[in-house]
Coordinates of C-alpha atoms and ligand atoms in Angstrom, one line a residue:
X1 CA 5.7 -27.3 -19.3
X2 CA 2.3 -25.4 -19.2
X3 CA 1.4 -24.5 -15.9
X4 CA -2.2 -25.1 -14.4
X5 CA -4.4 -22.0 -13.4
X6 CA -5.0 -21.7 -9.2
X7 CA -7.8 -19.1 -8.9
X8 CA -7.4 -16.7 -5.6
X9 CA -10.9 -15.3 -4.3
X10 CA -10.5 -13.2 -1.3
X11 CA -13.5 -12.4 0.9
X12 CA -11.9 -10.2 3.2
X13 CA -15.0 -7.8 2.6
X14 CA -17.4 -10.4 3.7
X15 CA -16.2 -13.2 5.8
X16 CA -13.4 -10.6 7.2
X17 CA -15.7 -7.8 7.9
X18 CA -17.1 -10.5 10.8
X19 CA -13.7 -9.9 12.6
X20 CA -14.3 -8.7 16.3
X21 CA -13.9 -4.6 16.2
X22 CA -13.9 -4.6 12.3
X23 CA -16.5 -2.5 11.0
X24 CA -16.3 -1.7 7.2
X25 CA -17.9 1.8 5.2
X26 CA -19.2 2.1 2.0
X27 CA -15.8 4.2 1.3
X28 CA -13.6 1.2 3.3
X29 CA -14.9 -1.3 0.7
X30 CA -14.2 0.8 -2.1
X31 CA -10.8 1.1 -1.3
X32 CA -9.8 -2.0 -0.7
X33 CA -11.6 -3.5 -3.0
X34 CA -9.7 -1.5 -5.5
X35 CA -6.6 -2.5 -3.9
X36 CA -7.4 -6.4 -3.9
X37 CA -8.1 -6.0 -7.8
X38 CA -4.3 -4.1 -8.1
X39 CA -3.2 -7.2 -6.8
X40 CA -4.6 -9.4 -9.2
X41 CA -7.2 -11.3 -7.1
X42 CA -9.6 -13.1 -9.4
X43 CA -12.7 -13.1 -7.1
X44 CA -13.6 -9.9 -5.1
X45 CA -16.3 -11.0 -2.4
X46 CA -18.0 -7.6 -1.3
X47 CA -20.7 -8.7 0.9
X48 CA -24.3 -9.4 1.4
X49 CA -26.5 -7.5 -0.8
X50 CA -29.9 -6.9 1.0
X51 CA -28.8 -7.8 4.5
X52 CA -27.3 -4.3 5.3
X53 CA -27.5 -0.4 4.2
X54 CA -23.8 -0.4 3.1
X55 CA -23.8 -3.9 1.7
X56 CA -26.7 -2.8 -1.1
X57 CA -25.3 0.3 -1.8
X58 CA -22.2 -1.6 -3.0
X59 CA -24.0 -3.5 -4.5
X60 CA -26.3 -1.2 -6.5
X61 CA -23.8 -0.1 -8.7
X62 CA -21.7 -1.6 -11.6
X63 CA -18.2 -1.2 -9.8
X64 CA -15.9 -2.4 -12.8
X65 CA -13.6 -4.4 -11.3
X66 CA -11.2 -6.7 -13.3
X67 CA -11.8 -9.0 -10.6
X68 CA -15.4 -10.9 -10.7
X69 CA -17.2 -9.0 -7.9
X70 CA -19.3 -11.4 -6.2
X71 CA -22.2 -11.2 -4.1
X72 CA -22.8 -13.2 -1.6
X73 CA -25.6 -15.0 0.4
X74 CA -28.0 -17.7 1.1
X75 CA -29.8 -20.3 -1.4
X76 CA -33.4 -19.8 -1.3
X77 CA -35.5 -20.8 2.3
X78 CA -36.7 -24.3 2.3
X79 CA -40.8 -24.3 1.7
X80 CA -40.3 -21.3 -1.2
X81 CA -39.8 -21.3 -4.5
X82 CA -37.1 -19.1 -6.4
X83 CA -39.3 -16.5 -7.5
X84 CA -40.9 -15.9 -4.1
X85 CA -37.9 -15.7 -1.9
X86 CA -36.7 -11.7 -1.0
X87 CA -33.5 -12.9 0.0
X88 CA -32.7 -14.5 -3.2
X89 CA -34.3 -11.8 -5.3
X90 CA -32.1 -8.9 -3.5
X91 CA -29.0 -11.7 -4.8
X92 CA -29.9 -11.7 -8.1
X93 CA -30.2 -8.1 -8.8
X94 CA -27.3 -7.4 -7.2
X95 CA -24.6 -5.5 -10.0
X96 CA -22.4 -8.6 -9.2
X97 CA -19.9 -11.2 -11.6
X98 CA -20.8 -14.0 -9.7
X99 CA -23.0 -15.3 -7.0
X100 CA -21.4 -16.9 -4.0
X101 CA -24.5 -19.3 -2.1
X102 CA -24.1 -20.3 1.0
X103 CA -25.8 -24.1 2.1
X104 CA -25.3 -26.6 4.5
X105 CA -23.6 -29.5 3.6
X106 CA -23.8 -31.1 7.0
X107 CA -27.1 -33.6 7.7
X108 CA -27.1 -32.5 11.3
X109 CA -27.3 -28.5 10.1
X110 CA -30.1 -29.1 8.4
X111 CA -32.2 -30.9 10.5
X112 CA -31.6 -29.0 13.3
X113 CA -30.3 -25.3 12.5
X114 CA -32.4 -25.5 8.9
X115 CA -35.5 -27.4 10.4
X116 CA -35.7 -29.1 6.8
X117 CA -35.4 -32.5 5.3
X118 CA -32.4 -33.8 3.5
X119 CA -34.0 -33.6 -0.3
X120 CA -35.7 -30.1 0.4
X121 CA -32.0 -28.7 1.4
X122 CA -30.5 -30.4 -2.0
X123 CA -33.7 -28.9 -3.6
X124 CA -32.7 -25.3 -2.9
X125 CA -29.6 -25.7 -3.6
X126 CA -30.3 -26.7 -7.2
X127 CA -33.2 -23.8 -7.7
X128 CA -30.8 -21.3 -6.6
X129 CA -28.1 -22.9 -8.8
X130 CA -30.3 -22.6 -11.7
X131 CA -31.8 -19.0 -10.8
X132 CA -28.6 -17.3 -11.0
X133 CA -27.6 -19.0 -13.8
X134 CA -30.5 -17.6 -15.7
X135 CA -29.7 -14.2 -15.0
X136 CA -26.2 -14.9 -16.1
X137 CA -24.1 -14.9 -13.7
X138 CA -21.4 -17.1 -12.6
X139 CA -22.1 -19.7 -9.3
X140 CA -20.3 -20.5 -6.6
X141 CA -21.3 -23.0 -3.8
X142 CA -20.3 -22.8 -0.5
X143 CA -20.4 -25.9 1.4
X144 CA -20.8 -24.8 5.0
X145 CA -19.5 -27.2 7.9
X146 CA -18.1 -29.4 4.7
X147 CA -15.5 -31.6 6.4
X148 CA -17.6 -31.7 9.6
X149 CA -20.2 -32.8 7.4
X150 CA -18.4 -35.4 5.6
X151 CA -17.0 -37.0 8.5
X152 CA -20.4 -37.3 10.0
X153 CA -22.2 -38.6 6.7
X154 CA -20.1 -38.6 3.4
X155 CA -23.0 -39.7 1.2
X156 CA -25.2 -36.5 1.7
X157 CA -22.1 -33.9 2.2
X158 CA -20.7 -34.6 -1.5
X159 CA -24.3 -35.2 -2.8
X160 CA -24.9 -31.5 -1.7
X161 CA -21.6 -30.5 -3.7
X162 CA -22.6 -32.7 -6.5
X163 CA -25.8 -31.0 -6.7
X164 CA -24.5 -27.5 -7.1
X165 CA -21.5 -29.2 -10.1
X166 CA -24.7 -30.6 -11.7
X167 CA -26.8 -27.4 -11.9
X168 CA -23.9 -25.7 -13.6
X169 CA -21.8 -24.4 -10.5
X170 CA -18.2 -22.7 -11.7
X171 CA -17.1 -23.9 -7.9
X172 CA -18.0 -25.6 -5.2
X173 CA -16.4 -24.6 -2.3
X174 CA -15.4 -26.7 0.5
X175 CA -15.5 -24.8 3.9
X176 CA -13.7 -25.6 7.5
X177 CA -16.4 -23.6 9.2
X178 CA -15.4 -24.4 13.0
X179 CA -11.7 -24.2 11.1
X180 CA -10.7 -27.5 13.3
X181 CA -9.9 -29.8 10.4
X182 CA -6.4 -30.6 10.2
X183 CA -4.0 -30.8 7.2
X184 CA -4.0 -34.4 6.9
X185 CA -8.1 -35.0 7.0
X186 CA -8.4 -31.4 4.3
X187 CA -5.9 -33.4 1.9
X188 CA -7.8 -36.7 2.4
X189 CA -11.1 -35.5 1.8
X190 CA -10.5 -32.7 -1.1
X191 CA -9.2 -36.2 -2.6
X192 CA -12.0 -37.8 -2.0
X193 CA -14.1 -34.7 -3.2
X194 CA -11.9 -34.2 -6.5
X195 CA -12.9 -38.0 -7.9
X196 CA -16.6 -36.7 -8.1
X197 CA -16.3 -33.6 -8.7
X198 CA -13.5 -32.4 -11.2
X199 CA -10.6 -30.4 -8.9
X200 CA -10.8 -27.3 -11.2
X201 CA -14.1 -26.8 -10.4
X202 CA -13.4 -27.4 -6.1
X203 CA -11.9 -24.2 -4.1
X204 CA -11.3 -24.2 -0.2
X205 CA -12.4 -21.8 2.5
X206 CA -10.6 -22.9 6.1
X207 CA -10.5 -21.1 8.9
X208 CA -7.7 -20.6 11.1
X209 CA -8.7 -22.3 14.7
X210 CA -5.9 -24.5 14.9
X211 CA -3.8 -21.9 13.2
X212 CA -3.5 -24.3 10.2
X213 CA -6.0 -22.3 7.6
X214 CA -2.5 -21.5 5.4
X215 CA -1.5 -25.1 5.4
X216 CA -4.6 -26.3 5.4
X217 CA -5.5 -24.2 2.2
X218 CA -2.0 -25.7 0.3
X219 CA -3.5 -29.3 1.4
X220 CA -6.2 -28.8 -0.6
X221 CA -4.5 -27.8 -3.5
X222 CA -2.0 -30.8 -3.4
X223 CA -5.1 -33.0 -3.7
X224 CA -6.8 -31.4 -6.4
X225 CA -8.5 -28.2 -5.5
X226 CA -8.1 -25.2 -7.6
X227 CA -9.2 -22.2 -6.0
X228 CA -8.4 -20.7 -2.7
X229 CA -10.4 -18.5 -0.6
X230 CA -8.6 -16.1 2.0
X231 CA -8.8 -12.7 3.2
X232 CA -6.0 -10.5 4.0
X233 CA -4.0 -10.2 6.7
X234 CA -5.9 -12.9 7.7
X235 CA -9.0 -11.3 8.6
X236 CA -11.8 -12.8 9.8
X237 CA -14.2 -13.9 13.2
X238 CA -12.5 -15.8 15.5
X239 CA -9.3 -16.6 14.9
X240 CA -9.6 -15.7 11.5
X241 CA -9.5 -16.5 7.8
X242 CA -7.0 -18.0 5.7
X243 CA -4.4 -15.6 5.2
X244 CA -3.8 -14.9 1.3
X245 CA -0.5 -12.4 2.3
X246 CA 1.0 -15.5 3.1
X247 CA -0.5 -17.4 0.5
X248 CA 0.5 -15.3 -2.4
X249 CA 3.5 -15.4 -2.0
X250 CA 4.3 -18.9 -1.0
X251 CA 2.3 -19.6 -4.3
X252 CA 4.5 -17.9 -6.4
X253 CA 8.0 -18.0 -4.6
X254 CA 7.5 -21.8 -3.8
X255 CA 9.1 -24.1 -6.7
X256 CA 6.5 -27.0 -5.7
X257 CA 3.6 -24.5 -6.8
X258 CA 5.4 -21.4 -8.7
X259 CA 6.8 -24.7 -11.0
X260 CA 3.1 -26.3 -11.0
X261 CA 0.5 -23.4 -11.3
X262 CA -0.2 -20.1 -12.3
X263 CA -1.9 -17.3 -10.6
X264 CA -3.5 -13.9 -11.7
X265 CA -0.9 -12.0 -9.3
X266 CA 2.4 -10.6 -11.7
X267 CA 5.4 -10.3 -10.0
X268 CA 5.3 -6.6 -10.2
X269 CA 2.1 -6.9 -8.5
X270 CA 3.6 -9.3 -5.9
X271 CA 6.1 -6.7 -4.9
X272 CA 2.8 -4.6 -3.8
X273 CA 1.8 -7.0 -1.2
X274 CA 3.7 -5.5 1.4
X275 CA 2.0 -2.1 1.3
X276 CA -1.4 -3.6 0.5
X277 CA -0.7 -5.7 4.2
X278 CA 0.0 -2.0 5.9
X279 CA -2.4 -0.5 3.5
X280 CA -5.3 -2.1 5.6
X281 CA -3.5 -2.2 8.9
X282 CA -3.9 1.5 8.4
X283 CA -7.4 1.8 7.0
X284 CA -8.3 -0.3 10.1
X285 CA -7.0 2.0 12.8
X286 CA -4.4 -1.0 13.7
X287 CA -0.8 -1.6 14.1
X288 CA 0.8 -3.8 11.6
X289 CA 2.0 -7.6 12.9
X290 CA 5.7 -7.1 13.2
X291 CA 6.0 -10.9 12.7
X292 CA 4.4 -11.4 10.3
X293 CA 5.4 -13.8 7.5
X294 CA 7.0 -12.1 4.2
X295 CA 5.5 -8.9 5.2
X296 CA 5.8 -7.9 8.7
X297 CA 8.9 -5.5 9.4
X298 CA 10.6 -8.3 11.4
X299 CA 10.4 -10.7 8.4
X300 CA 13.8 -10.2 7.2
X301 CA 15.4 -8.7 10.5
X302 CA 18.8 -10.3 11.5
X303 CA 19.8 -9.8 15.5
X304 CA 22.7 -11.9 16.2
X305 CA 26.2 -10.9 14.5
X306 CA 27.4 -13.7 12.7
X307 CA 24.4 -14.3 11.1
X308 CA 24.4 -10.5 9.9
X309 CA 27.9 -10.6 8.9
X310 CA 26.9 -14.0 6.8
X311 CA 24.1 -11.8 5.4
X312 CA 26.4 -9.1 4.0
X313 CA 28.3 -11.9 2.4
X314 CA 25.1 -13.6 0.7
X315 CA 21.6 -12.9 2.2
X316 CA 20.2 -16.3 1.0
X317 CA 22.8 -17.8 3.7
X318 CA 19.6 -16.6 6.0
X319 CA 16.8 -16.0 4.0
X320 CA 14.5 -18.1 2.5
X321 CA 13.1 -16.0 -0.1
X322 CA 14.0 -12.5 -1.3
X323 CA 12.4 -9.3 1.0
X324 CA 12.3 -7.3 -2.3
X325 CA 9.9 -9.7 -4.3
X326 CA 6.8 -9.2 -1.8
X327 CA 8.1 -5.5 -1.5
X328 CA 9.5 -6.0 2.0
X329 CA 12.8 -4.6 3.4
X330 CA 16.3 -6.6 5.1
X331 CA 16.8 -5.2 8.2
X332 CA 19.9 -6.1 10.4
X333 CA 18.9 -4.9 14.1
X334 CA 21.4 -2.4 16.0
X335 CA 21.0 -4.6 19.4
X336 CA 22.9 -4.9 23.1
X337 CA 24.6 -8.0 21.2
X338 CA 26.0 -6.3 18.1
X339 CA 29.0 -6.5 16.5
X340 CA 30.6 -4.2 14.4
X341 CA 29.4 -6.2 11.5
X342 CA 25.7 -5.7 12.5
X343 CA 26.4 -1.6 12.6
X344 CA 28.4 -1.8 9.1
X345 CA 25.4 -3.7 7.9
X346 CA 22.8 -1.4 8.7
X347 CA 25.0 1.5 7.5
X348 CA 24.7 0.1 4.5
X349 CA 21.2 -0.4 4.0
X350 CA 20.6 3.1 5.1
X351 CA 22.8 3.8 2.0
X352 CA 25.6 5.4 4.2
X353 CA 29.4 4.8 3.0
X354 CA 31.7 3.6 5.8
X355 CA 34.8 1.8 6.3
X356 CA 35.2 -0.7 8.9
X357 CA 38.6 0.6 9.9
X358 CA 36.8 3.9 10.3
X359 CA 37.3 5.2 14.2
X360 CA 34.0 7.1 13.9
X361 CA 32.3 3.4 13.1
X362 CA 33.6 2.0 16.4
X363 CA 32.3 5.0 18.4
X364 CA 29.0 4.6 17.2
X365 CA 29.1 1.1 18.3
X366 CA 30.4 2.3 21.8
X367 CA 27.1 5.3 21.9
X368 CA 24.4 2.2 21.0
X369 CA 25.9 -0.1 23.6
X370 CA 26.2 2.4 26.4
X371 CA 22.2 4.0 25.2
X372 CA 20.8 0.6 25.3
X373 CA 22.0 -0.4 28.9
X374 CA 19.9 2.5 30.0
X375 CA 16.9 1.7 28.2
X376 CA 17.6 3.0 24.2
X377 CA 16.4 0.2 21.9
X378 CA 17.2 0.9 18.7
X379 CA 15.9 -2.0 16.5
X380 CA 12.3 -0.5 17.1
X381 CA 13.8 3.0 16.2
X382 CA 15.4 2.7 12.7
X383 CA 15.3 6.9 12.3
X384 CA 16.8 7.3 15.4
X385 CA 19.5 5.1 14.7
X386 CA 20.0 6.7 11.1
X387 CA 20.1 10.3 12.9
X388 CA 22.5 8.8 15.6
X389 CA 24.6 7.1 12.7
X390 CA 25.4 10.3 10.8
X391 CA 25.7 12.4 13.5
X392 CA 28.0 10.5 14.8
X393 CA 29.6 10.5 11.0
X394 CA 29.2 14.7 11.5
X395 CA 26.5 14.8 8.5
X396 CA 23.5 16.4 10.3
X397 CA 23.1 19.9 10.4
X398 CA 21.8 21.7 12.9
X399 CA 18.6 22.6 11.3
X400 CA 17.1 24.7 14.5
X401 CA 17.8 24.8 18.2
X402 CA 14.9 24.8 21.1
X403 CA 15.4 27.3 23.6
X404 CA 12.6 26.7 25.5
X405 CA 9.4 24.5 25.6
X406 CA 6.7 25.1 28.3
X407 CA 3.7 22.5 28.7
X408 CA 1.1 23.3 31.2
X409 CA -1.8 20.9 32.7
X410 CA -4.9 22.2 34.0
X411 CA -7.6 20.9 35.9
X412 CA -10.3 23.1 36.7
X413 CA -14.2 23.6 36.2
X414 CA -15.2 25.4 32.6
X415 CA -18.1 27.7 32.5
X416 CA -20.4 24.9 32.6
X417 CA -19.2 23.8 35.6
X418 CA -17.8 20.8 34.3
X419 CA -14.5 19.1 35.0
X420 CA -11.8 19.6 32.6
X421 CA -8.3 19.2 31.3
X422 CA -6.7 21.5 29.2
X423 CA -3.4 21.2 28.2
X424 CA -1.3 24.1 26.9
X425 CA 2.5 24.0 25.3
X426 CA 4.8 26.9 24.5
X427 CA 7.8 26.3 22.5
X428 CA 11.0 29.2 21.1
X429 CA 12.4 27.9 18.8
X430 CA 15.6 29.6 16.8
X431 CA 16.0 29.0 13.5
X432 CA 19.2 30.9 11.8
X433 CA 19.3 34.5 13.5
X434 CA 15.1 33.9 13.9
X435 CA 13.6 33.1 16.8
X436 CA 9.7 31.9 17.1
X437 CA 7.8 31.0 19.6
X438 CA 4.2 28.9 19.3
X439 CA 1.9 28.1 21.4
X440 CA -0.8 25.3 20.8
X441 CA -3.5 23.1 23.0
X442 CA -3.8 19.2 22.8
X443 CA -5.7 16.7 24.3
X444 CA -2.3 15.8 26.3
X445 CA 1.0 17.3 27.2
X446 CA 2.5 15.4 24.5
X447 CA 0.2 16.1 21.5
X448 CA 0.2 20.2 22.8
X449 CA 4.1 19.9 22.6
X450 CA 3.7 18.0 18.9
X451 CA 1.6 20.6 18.0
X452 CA 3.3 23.6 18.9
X453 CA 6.7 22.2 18.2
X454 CA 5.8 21.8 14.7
X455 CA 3.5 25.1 14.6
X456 CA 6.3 27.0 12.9
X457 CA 10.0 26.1 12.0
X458 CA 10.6 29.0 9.8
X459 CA 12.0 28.0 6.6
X460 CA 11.9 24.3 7.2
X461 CA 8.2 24.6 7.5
X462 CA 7.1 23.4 4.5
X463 CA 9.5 20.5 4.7
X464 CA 7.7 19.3 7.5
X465 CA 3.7 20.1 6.7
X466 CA 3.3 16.2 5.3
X467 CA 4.5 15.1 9.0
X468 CA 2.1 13.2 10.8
X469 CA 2.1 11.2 14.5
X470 CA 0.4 7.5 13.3
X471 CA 1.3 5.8 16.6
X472 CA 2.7 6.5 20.2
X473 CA 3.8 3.9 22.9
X474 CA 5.1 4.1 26.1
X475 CA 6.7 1.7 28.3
X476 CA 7.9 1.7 32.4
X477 CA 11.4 0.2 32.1
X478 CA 13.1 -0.7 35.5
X479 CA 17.0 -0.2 34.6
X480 CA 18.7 0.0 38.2
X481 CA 17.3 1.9 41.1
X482 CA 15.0 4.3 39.1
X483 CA 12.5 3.7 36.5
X484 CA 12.8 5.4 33.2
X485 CA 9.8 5.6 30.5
X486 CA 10.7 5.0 26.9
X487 CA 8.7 6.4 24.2
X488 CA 8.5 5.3 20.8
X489 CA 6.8 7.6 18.2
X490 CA 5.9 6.5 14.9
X491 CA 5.4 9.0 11.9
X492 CA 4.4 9.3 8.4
X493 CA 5.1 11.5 5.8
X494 CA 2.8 12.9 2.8
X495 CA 4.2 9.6 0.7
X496 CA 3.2 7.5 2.7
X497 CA 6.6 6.6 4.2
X498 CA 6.8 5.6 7.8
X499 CA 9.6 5.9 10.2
X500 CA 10.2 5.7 14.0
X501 CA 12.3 7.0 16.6
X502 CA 12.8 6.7 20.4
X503 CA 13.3 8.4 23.6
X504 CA 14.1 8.0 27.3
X505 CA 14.2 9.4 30.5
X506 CA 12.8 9.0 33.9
X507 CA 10.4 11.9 32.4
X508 CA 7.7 10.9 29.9
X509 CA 7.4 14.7 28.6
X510 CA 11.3 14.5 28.0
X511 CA 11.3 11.2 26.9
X512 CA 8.5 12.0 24.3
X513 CA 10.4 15.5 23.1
X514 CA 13.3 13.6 22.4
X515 CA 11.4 11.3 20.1
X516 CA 9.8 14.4 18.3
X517 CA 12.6 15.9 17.8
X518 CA 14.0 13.1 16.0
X519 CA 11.1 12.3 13.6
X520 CA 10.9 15.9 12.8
X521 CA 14.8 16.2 11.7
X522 CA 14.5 12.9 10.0
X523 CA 12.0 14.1 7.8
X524 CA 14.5 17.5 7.5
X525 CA 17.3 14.9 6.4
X526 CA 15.1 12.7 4.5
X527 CA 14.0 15.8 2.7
X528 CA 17.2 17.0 1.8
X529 CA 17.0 20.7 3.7
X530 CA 19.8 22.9 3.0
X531 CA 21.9 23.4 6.3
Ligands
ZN601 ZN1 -16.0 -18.4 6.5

């Protein structure tokens, strides 16, 4: 059975660079367009040649995408021709595939946002068709306000589509603008769409205002429409676009549409998706969703002990698809409520060899139980489990020992006579029969400690040189009569790998050492340093 083709175009550069706090370089587009044409997205969206600096830089050069980079931006002003409209001209010499136009498909819009008539809107839609057709490239229309449109006045919404699929249009494409179309009314009217307009030539661009954008997106398709537009992560103003890291792989992992169509994403490049999601997390200064679907780190993550002793057995007893196709990792959480079966689990995972008779196994049950009643949590800390795992097994070597640290907080006036803080930390540290000491300034007691802490470690320097601090948090717990402050650190090494680990104490510079400690012998043990 020959599969149909389902075209992905992501505008994640374009409609997601409106997100609130998102603000996109030259360099940022670059990259990620780069990384969306890895994927195998068929349409890159980069932006809006001529409306800003960055956006006609990008689009000044040929950037050789195997996607079709497409510019994107309005059909020419009502009362001007093709040839005299700036706007259109800076689209048409954009280095782009394809031209994405915007118009609006709504009656209302256009009398009163566009101040036009109904025939001089339809008018510029056709021109604009036909003048970037004539310098080759390939057209898409967006519809804006499309399904508000049509349910307002169905004759002059499709006879806007219709005019763009006349004039040569590859796609007309059928936005939820406010994104408050439901399911149900998408499906209906891309049916309706689809018997004037052939489906292979309709896409879909929803929005995500009743968090429906993903469904709303697969409605289309089941009535005809055959591309999808999306950004990832979900990017976008509001409350965002379409997500196409949820799409993707429901599209391919799905029977009812792996079985039916046919996208440009391989399965090797589905098991990217994963790191592309974090990938831009990253580039955006953010924290990744933990909950996200197929990709977020608590995807695959099991709490409760049967069900992690049932996922040992056969992980499809409580999975519905594979972590390792979208490149994504089973966890089974170490938590208050584990069993021994949840610790044998996650020994396993972590590729350590234990029996379940084993009294050492046992004992490290008894240690997580006892940490987390006073405020340990180790299914955010996966390192620190690890370390506590095999210490508790007797594999981790005491690398080096901390005599002393030392972290000193100053208030006082510099020679300006301005108010400052400077923060100073001192740390001896022995390593073998050496001992070092290292002193370093932050912008806090804990970055001065980080700092001088990993200044110098001797021999195990260079293991540790990739190590960087990506993310800190700190949280007040109330456990009894005193308050303790737990202090999850999160670090990255020069691959790219990420790992976390914990600390706690009523004392947030104690709380934090202990989690710096860990990520730094982590990275010893995930190195392989020799004892
Ligand atoms: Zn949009």
């Amino acid at each position: 059975m020959t599969r149909e083709r389902l075209y992905l175009f992501d505008t994640t550069l374009r409609d997601g660079a409106q997100t609130n706090g998102v603000d996109f370089t030259l360099s940022d587009k670059l990259v990620i367009a780069g990384m969306l044409d890895d994927l195998g997205i068929d349409y890159v969206e980069g932006g809006y040649p001529g409306a800003n600096p960055t956006d006609t830089e990008l689009f000044g050069e040929n950037r050789k995408l195997d996607a079709a980079f497409t510019a994107f931006g309005m059909t020419r002003r009502p009362g001007r021709s093709a040839s005299n409209d700036p706007g259109l001209a800076a689209l048409l010499e954009a280095k782009a595939d394809a031209i994405c136009f915007v118009a609006k498909a709504w009656d209302y819009h256009v009398r009163v946002a566009l101040e036009t008539t109904d025939e001089e809107n339809i008018a510029s839609i056709r021109d604009s068709v036909k003048a970037a057709k004539a310098k080759g490239r390939e057209v898409l229309l967006d519809c804006e306000h499309f399904f508000d449109g049509y349910k307002a006045n169905p004759k002059y919404a499709l006879a806007c589509a219709k005019a763009a699929y006349d004039e040569g249009a590859r796609w007309v494409v059928l936005c939820d603008t406010n994104g408050g179309t439901l399911p149900h009314e998408v499906e209906e009217i891309v049916g309706a769409v689809c018997k004037v307009i052939p489906g292979d030539h309709v896409g879909i661009h929803a929005h995500n205002d009743t968090e429906q954008a993903v469904a709303n997106s697969f409605a289309a398709v089941r009535a005809g429409a055959r591309q999808i537009q999306g950004t990832l992560n979900g990017l976008g103003e509001r409350c965002g676009n379409a997500n196409l890291v949820s799409i993707i792989p429901t599209l391919k992992l799905k029977p009812e549409f792996s079985q039916a169509f046919e996208i440009g994403v391989s399965d090797a490049q589905l098991h990217k998706l994963t790191q592309v999601s974090h990938a831009l997390d990253e580039r955006l200064n953010r924290g990744s969703n933990r909950h996200a679907p197929y990709v977020g780190e608590s995807a695959f993550a099991t709490k409760a002990g049967i069900h992690a002793s049932a996922i040992m057995k056969d992980p499809a007893t409580y999975e519905h698809t594979a972590p390792e196709a979208v490149g994504n990792k089973r966890k089974v959480l170490v938590s208050e409520q584990a069993g021994k079966s949840n610790v044998l689990a996650e020994l396993e995972r972590i590729g350590i060899k234990a029996d379940k008779d084993d009294p050492r196994v046992g004992r490290l049950l008894e240690i997580v139980k006892e940490r987390e009643t006073i405020g340990y949590a180790y299914e955010a800390a996966d390192a620190s489990f690890e370390l506590l795992a095999r210490r508790t097994l007797g594999t981790v070597p005491n690398y080096f020992i901390v005599t002393q640290f030392d972290v000193n907080v100053e208030q006082r006036n510099n020679a300006k006579g301005e108010r400052v803080t400077v923060t100073m930390a001192v740390v001896k540290v022995r390593v073998g029969d050496d001992n070092m000491i290292s002193a370093a300034e932050g912008n806090g007691p804990v970055n001065a400690l980080d700092l001088a802490l990993r200044k110098d470690l001797g021999k195990y320097q260079k293991y540790i040189a990739g190590l960087s601090l990506t993310d800190y948090r700190v949280r007040i717990l109330n456990s009894g009569t005193e308050a303790v402050t737990r202090v999850l650190i999160e670090s990255e090494d020069e691959a790219g790998e990420r790992w976390t680990t914990i600390g706690v104490s009523p004392n947030i510079i104690d709380a934090s050492f202990q989690a710096l400690m860990d990520s730094i012998v982590y990275k010893l043990v995930k190195s392989g340093a020799p004892a």
